[in-house]
Short mmCIF file of C-alpha atoms in Angstrom, two decimals:
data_model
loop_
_atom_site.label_atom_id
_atom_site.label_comp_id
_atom_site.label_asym_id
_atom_site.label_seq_id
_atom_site.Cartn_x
_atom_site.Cartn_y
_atom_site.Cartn_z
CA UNK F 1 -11.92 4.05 26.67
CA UNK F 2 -13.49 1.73 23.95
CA UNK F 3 -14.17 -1.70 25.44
CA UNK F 4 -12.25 -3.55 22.26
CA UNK F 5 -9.31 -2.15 23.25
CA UNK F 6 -6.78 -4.83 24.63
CA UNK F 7 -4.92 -3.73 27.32
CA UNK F 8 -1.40 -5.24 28.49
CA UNK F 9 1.05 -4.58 30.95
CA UNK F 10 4.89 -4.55 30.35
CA UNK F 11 7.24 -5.35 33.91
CA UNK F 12 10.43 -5.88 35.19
CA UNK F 13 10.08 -9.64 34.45
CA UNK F 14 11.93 -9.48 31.32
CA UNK F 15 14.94 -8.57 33.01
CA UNK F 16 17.24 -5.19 34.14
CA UNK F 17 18.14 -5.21 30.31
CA UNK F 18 14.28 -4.58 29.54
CA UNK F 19 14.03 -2.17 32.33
CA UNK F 20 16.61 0.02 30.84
CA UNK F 21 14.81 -0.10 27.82
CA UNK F 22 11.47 1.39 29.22
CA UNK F 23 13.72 3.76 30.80
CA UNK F 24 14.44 5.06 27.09
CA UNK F 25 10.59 5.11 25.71
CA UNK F 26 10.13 7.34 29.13
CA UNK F 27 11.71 9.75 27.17
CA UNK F 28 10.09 9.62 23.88
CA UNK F 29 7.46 12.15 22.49
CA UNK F 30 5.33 10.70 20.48
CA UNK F 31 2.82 12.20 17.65
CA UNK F 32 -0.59 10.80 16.39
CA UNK F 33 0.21 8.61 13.41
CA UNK F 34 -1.59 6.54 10.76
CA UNK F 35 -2.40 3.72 11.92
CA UNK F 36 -4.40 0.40 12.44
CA UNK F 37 -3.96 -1.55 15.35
CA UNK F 38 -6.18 -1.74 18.21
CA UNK F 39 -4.19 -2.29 20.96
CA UNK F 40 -3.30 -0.17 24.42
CA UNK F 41 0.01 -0.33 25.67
CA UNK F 42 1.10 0.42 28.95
CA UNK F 43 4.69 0.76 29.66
CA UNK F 44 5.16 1.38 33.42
CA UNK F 45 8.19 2.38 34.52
CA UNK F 46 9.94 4.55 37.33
CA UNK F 47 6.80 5.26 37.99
CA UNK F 48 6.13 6.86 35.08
CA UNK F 49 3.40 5.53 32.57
CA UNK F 50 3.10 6.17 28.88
CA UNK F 51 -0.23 4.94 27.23
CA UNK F 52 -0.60 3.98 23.68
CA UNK F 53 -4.18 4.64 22.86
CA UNK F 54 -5.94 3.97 19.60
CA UNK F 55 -9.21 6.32 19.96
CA UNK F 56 -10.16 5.26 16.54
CA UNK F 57 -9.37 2.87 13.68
CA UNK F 58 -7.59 5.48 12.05
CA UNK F 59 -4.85 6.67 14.16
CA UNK F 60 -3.12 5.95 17.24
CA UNK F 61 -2.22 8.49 19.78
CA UNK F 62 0.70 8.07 21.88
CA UNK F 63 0.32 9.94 25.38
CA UNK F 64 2.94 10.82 27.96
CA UNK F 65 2.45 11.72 31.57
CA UNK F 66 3.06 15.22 32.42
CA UNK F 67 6.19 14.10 34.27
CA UNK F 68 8.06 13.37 31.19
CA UNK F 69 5.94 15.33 28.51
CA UNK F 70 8.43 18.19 28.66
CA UNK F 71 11.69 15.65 27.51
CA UNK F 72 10.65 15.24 23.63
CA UNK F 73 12.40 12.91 21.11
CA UNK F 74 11.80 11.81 17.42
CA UNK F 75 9.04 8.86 16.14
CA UNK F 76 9.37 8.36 12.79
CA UNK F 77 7.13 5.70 10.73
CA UNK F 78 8.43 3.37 8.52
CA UNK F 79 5.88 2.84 5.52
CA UNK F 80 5.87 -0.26 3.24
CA UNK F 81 4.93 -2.55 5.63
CA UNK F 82 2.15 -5.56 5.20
CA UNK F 83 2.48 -7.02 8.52
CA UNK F 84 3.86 -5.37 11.03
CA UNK F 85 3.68 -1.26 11.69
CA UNK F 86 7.36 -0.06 12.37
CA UNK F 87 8.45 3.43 14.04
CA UNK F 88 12.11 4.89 14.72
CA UNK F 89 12.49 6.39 17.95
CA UNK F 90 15.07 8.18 18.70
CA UNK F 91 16.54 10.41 22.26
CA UNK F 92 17.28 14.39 22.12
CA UNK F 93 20.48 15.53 21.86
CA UNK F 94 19.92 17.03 25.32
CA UNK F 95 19.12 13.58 27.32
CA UNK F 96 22.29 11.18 27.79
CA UNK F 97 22.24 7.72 27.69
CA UNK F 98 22.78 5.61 30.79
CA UNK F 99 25.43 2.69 30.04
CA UNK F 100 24.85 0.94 26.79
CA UNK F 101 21.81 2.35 26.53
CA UNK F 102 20.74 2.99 22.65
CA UNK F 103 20.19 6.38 21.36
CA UNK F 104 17.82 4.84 18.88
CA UNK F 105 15.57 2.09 18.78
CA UNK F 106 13.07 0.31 16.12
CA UNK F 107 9.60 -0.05 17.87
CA UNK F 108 7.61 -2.84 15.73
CA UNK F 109 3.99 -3.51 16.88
CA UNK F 110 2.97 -6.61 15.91
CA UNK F 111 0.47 -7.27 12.55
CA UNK F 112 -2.51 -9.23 12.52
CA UNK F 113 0.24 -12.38 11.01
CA UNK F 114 1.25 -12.57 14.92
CA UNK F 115 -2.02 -12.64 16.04
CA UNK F 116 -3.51 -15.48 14.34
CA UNK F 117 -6.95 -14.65 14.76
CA UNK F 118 -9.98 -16.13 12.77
CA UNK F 119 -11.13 -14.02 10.10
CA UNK F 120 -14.56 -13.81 10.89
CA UNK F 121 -16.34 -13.17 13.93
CA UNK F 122 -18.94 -15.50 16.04
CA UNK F 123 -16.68 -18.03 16.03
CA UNK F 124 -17.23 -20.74 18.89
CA UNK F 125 -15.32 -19.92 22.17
CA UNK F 126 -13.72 -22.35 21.87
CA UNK F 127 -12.14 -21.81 18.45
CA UNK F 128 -11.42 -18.37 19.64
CA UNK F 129 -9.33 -20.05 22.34
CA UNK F 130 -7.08 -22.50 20.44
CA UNK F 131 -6.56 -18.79 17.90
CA UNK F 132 -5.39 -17.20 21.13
CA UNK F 133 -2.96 -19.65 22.19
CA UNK F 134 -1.74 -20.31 18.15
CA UNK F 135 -1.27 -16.43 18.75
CA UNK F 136 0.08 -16.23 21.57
CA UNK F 137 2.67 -19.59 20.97
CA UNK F 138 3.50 -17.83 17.49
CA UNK F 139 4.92 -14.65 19.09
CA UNK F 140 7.39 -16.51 21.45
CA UNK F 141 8.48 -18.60 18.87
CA UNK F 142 9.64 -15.52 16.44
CA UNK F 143 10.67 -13.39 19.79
CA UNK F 144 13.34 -16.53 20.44
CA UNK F 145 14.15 -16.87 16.96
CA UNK F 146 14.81 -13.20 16.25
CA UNK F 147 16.83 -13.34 19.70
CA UNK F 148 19.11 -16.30 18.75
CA UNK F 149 19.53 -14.92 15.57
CA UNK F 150 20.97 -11.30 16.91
CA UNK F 151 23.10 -13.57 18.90
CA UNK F 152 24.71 -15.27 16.57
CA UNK F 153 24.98 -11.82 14.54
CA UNK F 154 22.40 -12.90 11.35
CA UNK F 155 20.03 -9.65 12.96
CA UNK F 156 19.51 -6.76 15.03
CA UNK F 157 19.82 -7.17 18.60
CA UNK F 158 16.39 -7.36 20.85
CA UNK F 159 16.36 -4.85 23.55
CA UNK F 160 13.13 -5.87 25.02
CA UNK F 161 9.71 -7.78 24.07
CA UNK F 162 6.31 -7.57 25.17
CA UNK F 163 3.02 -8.92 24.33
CA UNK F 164 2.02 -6.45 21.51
CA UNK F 165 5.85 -5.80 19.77
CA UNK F 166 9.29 -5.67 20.52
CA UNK F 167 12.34 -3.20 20.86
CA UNK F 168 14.97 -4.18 18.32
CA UNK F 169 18.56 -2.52 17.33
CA UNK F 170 17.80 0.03 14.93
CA UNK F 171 20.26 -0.88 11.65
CA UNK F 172 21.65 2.41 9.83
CA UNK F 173 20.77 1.67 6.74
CA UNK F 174 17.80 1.14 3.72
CA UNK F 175 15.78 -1.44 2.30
CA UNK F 176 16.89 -2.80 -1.25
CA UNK F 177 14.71 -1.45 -3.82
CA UNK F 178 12.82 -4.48 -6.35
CA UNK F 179 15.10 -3.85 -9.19
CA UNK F 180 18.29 -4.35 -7.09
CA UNK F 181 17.47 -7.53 -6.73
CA UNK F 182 18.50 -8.57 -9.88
CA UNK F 183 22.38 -6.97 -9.37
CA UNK F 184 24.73 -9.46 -9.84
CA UNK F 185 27.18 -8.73 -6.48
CA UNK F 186 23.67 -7.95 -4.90
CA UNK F 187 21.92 -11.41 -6.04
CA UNK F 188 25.02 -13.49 -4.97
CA UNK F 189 25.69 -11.79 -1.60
CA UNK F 190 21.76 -12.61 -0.94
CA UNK F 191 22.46 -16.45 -1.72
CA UNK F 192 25.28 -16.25 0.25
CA UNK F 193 23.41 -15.19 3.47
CA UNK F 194 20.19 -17.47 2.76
CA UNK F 195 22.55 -20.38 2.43
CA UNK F 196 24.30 -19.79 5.55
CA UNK F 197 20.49 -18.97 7.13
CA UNK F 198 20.08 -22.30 5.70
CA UNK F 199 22.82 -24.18 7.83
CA UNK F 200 21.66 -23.14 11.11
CA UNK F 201 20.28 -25.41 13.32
CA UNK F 202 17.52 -24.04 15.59
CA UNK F 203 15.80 -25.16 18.76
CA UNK F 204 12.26 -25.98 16.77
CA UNK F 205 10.13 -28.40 14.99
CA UNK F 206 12.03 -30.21 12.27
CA UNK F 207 9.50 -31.52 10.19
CA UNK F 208 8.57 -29.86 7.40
CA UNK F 209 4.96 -29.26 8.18
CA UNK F 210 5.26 -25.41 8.06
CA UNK F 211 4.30 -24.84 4.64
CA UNK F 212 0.92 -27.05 3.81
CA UNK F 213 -0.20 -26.24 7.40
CA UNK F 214 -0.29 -22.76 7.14
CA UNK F 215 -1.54 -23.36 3.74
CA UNK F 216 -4.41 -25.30 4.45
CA UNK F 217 -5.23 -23.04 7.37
CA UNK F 218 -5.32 -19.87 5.24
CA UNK F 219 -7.69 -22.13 2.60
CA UNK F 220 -9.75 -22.70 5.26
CA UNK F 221 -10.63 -19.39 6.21
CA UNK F 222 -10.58 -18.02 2.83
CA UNK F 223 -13.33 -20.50 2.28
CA UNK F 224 -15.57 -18.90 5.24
CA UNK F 225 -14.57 -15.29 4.34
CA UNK F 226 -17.13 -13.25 3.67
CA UNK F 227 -17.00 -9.84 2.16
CA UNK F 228 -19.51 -7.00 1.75
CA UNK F 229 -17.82 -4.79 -0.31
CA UNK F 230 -19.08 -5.55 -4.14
CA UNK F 231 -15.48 -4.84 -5.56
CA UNK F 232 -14.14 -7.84 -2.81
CA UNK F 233 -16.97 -10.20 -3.40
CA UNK F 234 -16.38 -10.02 -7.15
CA UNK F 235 -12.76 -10.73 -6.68
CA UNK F 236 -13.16 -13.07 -3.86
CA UNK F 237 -15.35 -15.20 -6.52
CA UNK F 238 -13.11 -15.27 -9.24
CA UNK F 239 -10.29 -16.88 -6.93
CA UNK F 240 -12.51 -19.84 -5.54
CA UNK F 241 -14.05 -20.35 -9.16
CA UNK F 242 -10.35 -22.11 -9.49
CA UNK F 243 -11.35 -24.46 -7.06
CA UNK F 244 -8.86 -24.39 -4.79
CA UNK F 245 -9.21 -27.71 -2.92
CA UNK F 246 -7.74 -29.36 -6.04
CA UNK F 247 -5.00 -26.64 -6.61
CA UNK F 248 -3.92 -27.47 -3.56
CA UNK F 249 -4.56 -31.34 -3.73
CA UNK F 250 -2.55 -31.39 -6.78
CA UNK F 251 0.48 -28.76 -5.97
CA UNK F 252 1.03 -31.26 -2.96
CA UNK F 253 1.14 -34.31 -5.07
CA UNK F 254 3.97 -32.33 -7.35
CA UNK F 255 6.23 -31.33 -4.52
CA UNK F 256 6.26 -34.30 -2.63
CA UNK F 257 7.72 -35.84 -5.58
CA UNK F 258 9.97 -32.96 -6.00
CA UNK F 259 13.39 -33.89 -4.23
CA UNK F 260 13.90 -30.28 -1.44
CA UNK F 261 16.26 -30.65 1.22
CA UNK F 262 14.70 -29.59 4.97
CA UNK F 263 16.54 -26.56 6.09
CA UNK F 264 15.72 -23.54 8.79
CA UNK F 265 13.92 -21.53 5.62
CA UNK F 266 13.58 -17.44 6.03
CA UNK F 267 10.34 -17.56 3.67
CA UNK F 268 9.99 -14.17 2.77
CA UNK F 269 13.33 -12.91 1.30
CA UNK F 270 11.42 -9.68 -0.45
CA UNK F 271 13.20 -6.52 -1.05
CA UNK F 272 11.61 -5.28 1.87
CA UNK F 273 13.47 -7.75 4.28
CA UNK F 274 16.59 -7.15 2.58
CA UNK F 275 19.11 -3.98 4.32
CA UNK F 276 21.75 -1.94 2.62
CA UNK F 277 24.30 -1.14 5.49
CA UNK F 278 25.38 2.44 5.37
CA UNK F 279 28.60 3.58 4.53
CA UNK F 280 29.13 -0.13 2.86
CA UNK F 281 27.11 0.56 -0.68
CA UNK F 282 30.24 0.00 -2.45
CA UNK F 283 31.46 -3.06 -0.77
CA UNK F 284 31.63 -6.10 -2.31
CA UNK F 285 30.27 -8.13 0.12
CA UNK F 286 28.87 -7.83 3.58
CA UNK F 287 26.65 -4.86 2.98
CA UNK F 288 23.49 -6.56 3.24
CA UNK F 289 21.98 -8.04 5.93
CA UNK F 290 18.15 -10.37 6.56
CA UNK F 291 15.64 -9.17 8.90
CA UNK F 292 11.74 -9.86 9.65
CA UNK F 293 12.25 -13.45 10.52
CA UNK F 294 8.51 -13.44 11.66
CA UNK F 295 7.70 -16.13 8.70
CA UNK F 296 10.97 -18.28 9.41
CA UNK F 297 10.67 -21.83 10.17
CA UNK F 298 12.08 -25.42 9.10
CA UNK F 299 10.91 -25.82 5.61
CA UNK F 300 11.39 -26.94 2.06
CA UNK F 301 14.82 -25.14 0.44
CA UNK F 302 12.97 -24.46 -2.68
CA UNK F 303 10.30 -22.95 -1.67
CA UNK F 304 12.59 -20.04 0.29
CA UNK F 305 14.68 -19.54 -3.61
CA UNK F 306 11.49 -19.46 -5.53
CA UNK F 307 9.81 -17.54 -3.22
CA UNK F 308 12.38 -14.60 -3.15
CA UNK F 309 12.43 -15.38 -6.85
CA UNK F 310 8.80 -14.93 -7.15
CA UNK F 311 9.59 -11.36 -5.12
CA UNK F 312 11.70 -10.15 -8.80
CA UNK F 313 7.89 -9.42 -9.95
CA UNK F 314 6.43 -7.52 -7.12
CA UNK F 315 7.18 -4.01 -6.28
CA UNK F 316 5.84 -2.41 -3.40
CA UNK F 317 6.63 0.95 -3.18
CA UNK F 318 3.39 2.35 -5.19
CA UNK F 319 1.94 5.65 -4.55
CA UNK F 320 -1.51 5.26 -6.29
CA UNK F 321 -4.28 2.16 -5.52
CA UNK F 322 -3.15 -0.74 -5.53
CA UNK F 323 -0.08 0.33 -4.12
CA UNK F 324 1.97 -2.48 -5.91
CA UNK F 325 3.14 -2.91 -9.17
CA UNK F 326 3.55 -6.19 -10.96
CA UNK F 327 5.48 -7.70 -13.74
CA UNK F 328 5.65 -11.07 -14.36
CA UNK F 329 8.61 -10.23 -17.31
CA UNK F 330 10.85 -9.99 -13.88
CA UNK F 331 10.90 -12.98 -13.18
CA UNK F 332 14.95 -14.39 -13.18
CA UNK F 333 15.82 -15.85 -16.43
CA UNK F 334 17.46 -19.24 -16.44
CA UNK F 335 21.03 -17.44 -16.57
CA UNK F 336 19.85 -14.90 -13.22
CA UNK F 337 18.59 -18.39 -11.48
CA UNK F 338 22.16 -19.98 -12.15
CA UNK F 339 23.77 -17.09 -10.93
CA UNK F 340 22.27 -17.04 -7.52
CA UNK F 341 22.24 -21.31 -7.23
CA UNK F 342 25.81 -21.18 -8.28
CA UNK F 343 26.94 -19.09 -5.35
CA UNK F 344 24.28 -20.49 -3.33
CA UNK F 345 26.21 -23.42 -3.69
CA UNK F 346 29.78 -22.27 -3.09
CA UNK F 347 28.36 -20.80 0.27
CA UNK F 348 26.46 -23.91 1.66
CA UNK F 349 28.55 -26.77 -0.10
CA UNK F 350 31.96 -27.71 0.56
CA UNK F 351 33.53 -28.88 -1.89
CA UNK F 352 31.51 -27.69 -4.59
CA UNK F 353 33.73 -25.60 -6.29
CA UNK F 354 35.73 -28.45 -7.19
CA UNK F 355 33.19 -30.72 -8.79
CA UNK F 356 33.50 -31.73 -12.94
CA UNK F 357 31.76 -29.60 -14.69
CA UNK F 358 29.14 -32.35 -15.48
CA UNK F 359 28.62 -33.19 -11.75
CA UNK F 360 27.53 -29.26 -10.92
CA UNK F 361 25.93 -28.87 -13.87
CA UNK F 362 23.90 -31.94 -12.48
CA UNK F 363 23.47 -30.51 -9.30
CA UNK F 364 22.36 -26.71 -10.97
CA UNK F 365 19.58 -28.47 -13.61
CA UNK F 366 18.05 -30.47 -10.48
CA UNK F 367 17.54 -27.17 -8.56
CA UNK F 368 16.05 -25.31 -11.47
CA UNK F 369 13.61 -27.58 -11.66
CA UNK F 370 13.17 -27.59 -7.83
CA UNK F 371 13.18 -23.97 -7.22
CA UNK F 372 10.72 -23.28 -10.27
CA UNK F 373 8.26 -25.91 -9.53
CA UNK F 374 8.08 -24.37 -5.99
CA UNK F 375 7.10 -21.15 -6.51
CA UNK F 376 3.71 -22.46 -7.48
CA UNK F 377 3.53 -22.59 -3.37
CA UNK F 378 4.75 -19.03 -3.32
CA UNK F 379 1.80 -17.91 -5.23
CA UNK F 380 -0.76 -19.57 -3.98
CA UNK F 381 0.61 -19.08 -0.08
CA UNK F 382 0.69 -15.84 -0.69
CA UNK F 383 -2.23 -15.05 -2.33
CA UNK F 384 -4.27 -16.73 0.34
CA UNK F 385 -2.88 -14.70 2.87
CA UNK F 386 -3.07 -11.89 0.86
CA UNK F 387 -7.37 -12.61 0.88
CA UNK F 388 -7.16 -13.19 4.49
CA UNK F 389 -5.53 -9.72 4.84
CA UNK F 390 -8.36 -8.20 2.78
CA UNK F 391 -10.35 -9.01 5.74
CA UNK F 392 -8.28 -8.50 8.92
CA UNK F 393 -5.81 -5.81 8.07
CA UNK F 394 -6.52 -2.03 7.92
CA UNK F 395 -3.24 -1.25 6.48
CA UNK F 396 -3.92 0.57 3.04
CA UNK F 397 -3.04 -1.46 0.08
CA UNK F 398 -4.83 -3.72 -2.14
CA UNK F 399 -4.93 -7.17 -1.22
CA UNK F 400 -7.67 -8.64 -3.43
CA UNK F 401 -5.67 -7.17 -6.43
CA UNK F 402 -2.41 -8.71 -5.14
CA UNK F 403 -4.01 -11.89 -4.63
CA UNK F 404 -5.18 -11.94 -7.98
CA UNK F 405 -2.02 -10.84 -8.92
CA UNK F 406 -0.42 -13.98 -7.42
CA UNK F 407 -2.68 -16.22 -8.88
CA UNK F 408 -2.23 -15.04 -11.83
CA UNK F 409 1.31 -15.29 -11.84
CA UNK F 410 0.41 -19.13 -10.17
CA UNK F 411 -0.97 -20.09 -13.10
CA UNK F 412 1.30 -18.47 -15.82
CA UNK F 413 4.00 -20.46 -13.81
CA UNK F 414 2.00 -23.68 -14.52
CA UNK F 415 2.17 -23.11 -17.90
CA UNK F 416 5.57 -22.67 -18.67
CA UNK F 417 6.06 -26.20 -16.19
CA UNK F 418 3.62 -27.70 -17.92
CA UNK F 419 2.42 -29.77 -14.66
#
């Protein structure tokens, strides 16, 4: 076995629920797939183990013991994904389930996001540490979010966690495609769910310190990056020729005298992160439903609007290099933007409905000019951790392009501010 491999150890000290849900992958067969995660899994369970083994960087093998290699199933993967690396598993028709035990299950392996590790290596041991425990402290936090949030029905339930991934409900349904997210009963039923994410309170920090942190984190890596790849260094040198320092120095100064109300913020409301229930496409409301909460935290209200504004321009389901497409004409016109404040509002303001016309009108023209001035943190947030990915992530897409892309699209938005 390769000695980068990590190795961990999943036991009953999640709980009998967890059990039963080892019980299940027991039963799985699963294929070599595309992949890019270097991790080894072992799920031990009724004494029977299954080993997830990455041999290469290329593709990860899945092996079961020859106890259970005769009871086959279905893995499916899920492609689109930046972060994370997503299969569908699913029992024969010839094994029954034991109690509530699902038929199907989403496996989600964990991206290098979760994993918070420095982007270059030689680091001091120390620094390697404190990335270990960020890491590590990261994942518990979004396992306990995603877990209160399929209790209070705002997700898919969690069947079982462990160090690498988690087990979660698998949701009959799709993910929105970009241009859907300009419908009009589509738009508003999204406001209407981010405004009630909104109004949740949640065990964590408060303070808004979510966004500039991980902001000035990602600049500070993207400032020791180093590429060998001509095409990266090229690109790589164009971004920091903006000198981002100041960017930054000056986008603060902006928002902090931008009025933005503190609320639990999903921050990355893409199309991707957006389901279509089956069997309710023609419903007027309640056929969509959030999910990948991995980004979630207390935060700034207008950044989580602009930023799923900011998601109009970017579609990600590409076939050829980059494997995007962008277009900045997307972006919501005024009357799009009012449409999704205005039931925004309804949903997360009592009351609101039966304002003078003057007094929401007010209210609307004070959130345009939040929500747009924000979205120069979209770009910038995620085009740094679109550079970072360049250097961490295996997962085939461009990221250099996209984070030129975004910066792009940062400074177009500038223009038409003005700031």
């Amino acid at each position: 076995m390769p000695n980068h491999l990590a190795t961990s150890r999943l036991n009953g000290k999640y709980g009998s629920k967890i059990i039963n849900v080892i019980r299940l992958i027991t039963k799985w067969k699963m294929l070599p797939v595309r992949c890019s995660y270097r991790y080894v899994i072992f799920c031990l369970a009724t004494e029977k183990m299954i080993q997830l083994w990455l041999l290469s960087e290329d593709y990860l093998y899945i092996f079961l013991s020859s106890q259970i290699s005769s009871r086959l199933s279905n893995l499916r993967l899920f492609k689109g994904g930046l972060s994370n690396m997503l299969f569908q598993c699913s029992l024969p028709d010839t094994i029954e389930t034991v109690a509530d035990e699902p038929r199907t299950v989403l496996l989600r392996l964990y991206g290098a996001i979760l994993q918070m590790r420095s982007c270059n290596k030689g680091g001091s041991g120390q620094a390697q540490k404190e990335n270990d425990l960020q890491g590590a402290e990261a994942v518990v936090l979004e396992s306990v979010m995603f877990a209160i949030l399929a209790e209070r029905a705002l997700g898919p339930k969690l069947y079982g966690i462990f160090p690498q991934g988690r087990l979660e409900e698998f949701i009959p349904s799709r993910k929105l495609d970009t241009e859907e997210l300009s419908v009009p009963d589509i738009s508003a039923e999204i406001a209407e769910k981010m405004a009630k994410f909104h109004g949740m309170k949640m065990p964590f920090n408060k303070e808004p310190k979510w966004l500039f942190g991980t902001m000035e984190k990602y600049l500070n890596q993207v400032m020791r990056i180093k590429f060998t790849r001509e095409s990266r260094v090229r690109k790589l040198n164009k971004i920091l020729s903006y000198n981002l320092p100041q960017e930054m120095k000056n986008l603060r100064s902006l928002l902090e005298a931008t009025p933005s109300p503190v609320v639990f913020c999903h921050n990355d409301c893409q199309e991707g992160n957006i389901l279509l229930l089956d069997g309710r496409e023609d419903s007027e409301k309640q056929k969509l439903m959030l999910i990948d909460f991995e980004y979630s935290s207390y935060n700034y209200r207008g950044f989580d609007i602009a930023n799923h504004f900011c998601e109009w321009m970017y579609d990600y389901v590409h076939e050829k290099y980059p494997f995007f497409k962008a277009n900045f004409m997307n972006y919501p016109t005024k009357k799009q933007q009012l449409h999704f404040i205005t039931s925004y509002l309804a949903a997360s303001q009592s009351g609101f409905e039966n304002l003078s016309h003057e007094d929401k009108s007010k209210i609307e023209e004070d959130m345009l000019v939040e929500i747009n001035r924000f979205a120069l943190a979209s770009h910038i947030f995620w085009g740094l951790w679109s550079i970072i990915q360049a250097k961490i992530s295996s997962i085939e897409f461009g990221y250099m392009d996209y984070a030129l892309s975004r910066f792009d699209a940062y400074f177009e938005q500038k223009r038409k501010l003005k700031v």
